[in-house]
PDB file of C-alpha atoms in Angstrom:
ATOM      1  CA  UNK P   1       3.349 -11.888  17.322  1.00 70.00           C
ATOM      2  CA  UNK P   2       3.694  -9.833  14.610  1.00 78.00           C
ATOM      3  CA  UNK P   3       1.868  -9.335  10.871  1.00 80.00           C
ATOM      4  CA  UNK P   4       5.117 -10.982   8.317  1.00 83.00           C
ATOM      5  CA  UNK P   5       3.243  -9.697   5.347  1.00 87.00           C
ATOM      6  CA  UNK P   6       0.148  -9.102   2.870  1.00 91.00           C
ATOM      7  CA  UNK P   7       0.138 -11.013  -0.585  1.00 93.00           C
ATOM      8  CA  UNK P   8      -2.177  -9.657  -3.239  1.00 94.00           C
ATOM      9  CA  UNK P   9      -3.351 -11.034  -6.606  1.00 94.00           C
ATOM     10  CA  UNK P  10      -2.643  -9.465 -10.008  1.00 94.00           C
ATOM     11  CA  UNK P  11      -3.479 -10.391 -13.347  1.00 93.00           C
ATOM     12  CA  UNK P  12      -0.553  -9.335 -15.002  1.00 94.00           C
ATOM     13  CA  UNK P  13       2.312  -9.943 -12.937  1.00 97.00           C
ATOM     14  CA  UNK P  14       4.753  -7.677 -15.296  1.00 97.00           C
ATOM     15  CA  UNK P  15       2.434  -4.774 -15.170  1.00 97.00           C
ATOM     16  CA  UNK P  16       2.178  -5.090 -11.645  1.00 96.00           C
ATOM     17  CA  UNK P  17       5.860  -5.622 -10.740  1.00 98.00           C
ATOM     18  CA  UNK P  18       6.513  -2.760 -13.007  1.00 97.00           C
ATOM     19  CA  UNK P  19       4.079  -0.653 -10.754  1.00 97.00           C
ATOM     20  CA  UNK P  20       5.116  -1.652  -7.621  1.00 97.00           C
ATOM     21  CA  UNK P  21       8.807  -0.362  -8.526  1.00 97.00           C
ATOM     22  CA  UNK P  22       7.670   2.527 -10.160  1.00 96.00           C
ATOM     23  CA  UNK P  23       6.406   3.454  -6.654  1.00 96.00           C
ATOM     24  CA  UNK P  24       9.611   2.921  -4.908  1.00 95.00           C
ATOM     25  CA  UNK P  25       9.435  -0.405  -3.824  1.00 96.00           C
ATOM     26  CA  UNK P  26      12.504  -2.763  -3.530  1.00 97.00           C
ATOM     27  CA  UNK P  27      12.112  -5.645  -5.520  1.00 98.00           C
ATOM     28  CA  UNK P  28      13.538  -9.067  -3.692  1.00 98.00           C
ATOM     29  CA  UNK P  29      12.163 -11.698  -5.848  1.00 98.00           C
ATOM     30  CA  UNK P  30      10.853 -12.389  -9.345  1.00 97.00           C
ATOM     31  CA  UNK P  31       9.414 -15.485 -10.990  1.00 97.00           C
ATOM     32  CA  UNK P  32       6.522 -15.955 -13.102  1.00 96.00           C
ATOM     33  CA  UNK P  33       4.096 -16.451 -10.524  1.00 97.00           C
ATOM     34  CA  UNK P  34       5.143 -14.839  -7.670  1.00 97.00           C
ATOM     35  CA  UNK P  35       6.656 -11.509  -6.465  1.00 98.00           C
ATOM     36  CA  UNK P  36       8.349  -9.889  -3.436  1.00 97.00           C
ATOM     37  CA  UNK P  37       8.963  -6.707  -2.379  1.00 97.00           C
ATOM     38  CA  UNK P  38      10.891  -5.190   0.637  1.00 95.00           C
ATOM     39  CA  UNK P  39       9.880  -1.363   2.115  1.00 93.00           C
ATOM     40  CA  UNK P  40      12.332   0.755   3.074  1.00 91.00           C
ATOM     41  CA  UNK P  41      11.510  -0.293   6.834  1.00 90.00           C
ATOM     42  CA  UNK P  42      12.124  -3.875   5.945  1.00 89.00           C
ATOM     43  CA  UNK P  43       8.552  -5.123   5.695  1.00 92.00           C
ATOM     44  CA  UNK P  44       7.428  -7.013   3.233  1.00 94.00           C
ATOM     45  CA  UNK P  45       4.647  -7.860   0.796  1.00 96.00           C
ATOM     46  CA  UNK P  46       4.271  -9.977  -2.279  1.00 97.00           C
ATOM     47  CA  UNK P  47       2.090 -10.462  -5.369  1.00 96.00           C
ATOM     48  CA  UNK P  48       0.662 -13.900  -6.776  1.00 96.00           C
ATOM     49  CA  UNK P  49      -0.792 -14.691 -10.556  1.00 96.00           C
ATOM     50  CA  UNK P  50      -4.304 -14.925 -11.112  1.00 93.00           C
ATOM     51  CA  UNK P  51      -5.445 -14.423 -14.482  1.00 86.00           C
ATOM     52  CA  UNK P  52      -8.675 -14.995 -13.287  1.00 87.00           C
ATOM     53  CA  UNK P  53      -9.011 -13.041 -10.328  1.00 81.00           C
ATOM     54  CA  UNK P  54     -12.123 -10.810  -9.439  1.00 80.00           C
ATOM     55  CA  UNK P  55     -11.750  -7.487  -7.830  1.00 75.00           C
ATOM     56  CA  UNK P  56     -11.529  -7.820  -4.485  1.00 73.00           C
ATOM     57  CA  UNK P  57     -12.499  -5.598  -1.290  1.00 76.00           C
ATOM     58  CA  UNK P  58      -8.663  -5.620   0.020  1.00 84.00           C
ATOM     59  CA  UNK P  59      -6.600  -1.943   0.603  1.00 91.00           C
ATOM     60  CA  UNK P  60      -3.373  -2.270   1.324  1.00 94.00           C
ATOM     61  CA  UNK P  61      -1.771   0.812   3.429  1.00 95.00           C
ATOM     62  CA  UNK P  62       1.788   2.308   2.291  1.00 96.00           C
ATOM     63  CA  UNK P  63       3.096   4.956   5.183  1.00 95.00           C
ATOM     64  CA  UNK P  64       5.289   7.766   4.275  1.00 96.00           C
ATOM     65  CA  UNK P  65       6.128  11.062   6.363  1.00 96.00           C
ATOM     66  CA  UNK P  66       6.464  13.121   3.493  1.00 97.00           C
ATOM     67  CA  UNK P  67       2.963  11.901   1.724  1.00 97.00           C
ATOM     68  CA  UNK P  68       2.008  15.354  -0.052  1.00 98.00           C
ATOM     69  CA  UNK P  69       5.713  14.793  -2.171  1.00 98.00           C
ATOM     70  CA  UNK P  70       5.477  10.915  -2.269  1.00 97.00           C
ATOM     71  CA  UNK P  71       2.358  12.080  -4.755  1.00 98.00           C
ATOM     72  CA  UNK P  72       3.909  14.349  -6.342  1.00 98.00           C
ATOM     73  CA  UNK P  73       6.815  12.622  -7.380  1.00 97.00           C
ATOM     74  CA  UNK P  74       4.693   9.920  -8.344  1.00 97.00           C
ATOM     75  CA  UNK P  75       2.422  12.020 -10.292  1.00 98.00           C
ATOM     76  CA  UNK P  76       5.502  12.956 -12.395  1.00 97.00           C
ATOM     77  CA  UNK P  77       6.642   9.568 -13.377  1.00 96.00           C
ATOM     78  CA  UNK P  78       2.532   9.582 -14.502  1.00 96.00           C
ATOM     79  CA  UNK P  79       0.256   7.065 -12.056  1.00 97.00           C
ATOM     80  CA  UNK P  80      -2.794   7.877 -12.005  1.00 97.00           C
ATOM     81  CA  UNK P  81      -4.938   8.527  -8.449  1.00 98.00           C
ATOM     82  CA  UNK P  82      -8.525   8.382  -7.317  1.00 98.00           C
ATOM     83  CA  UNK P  83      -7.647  11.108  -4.849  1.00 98.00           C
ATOM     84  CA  UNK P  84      -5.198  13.401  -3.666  1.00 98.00           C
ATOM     85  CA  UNK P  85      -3.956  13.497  -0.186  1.00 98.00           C
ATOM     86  CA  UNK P  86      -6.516  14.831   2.142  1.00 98.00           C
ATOM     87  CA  UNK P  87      -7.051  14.993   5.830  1.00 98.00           C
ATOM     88  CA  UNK P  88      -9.281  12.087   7.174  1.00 97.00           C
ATOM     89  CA  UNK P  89     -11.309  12.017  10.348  1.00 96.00           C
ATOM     90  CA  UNK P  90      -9.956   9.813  11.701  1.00 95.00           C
ATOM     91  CA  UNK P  91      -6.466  11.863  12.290  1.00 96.00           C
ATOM     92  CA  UNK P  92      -4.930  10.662   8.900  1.00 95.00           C
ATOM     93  CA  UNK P  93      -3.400  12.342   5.794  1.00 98.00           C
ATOM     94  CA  UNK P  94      -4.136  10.081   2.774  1.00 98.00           C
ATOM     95  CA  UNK P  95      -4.333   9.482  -0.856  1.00 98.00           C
ATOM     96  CA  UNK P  96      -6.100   6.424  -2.861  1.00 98.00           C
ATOM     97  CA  UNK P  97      -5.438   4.436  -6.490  1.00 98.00           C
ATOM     98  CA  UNK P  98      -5.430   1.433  -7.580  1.00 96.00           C
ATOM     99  CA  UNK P  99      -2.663  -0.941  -9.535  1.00 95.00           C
ATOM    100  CA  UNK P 100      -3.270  -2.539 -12.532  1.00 94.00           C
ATOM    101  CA  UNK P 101      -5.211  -5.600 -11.852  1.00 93.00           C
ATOM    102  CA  UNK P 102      -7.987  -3.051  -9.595  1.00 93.00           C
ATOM    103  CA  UNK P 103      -6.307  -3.422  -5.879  1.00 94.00           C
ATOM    104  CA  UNK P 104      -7.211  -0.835  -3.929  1.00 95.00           C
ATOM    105  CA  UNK P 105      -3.936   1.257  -2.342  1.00 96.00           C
ATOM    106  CA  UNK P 106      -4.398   4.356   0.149  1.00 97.00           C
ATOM    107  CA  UNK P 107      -0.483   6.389   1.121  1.00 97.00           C
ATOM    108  CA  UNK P 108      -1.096   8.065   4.081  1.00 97.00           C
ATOM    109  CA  UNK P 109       0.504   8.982   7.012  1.00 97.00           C
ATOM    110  CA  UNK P 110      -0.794   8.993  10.414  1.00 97.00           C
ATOM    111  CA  UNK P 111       2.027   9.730  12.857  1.00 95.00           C
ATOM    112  CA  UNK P 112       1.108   8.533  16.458  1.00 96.00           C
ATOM    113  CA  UNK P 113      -2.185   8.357  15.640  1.00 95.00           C
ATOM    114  CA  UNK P 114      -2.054   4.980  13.484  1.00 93.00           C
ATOM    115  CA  UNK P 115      -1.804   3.609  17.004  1.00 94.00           C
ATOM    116  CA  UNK P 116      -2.375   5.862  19.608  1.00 94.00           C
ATOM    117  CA  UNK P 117      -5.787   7.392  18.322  1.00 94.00           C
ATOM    118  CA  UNK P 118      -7.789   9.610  20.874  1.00 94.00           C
ATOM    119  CA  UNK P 119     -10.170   6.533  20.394  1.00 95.00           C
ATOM    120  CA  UNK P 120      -7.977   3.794  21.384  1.00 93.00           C
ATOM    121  CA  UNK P 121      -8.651   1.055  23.171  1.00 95.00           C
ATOM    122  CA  UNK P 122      -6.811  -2.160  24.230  1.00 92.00           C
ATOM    123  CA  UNK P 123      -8.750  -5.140  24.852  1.00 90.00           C
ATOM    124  CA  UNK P 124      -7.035  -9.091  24.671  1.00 88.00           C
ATOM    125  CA  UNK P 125      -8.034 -12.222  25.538  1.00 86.00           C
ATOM    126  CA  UNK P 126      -4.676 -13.229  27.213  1.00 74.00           C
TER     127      UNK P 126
END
């Protein structure tokens, strides 16, 4: 099987749609309530209304090779980040923010170690 996508919450759905383009995500469909939006590997995620939504503990993950000029160029259309890329630990290059209604985002990229880690292992119940 295989993950179809993620759907977060947002409180204002045009601020968020707004952001979500502004980072260079396709956007597939628009209501009211309810958002799509296809990446440029033809994944998906979406965004749902809640005015009343509490910040929540979810990161979402965005991979791009070329992370250190993702930034920059978003940098230069003005969003805002809690940090800069940086090399991680655990093997990966990444960056953090946060959208307008508080959900947590890291870019990174991680080349074949986002699933081939030194630490791997494989264990299933099948």
């Amino acid at each position: 099987m295989n993950l179809n996508q993620v759907t977060l919450s947002v409180r204002n759905m045009d601020q968020a749609t707004l952001f979500y383009r502004q980072l260079g995500f396709l956007q597939i469909v628009d209501t009211p309530h309810y958002a799509r939006f296809e990446c440029p590997n033809g994944a998906t995620f979406s965004l749902s209304l809640d005015k009343n939504m509490q910040t929540n503990g979810t990161t979402i993950y965005f991979e791009h090779e070329q992370l250190d000029e993702w930034v920059a160029e978003l940098q230069s259309k003005d969003i805002t980040f809690d940090s800069l890329p940086e090399d991680k630990r655990y093997l990966w290059r990444e960056a953090q923010l946060r959208d307008p209604s508080g959900n947590s985002i890291k870019l990174y990229w991680a080349g074949n170690n986002r699933l081939n880690p030194p630490w791997r292992v494989e264990r299933s119940d099948s």
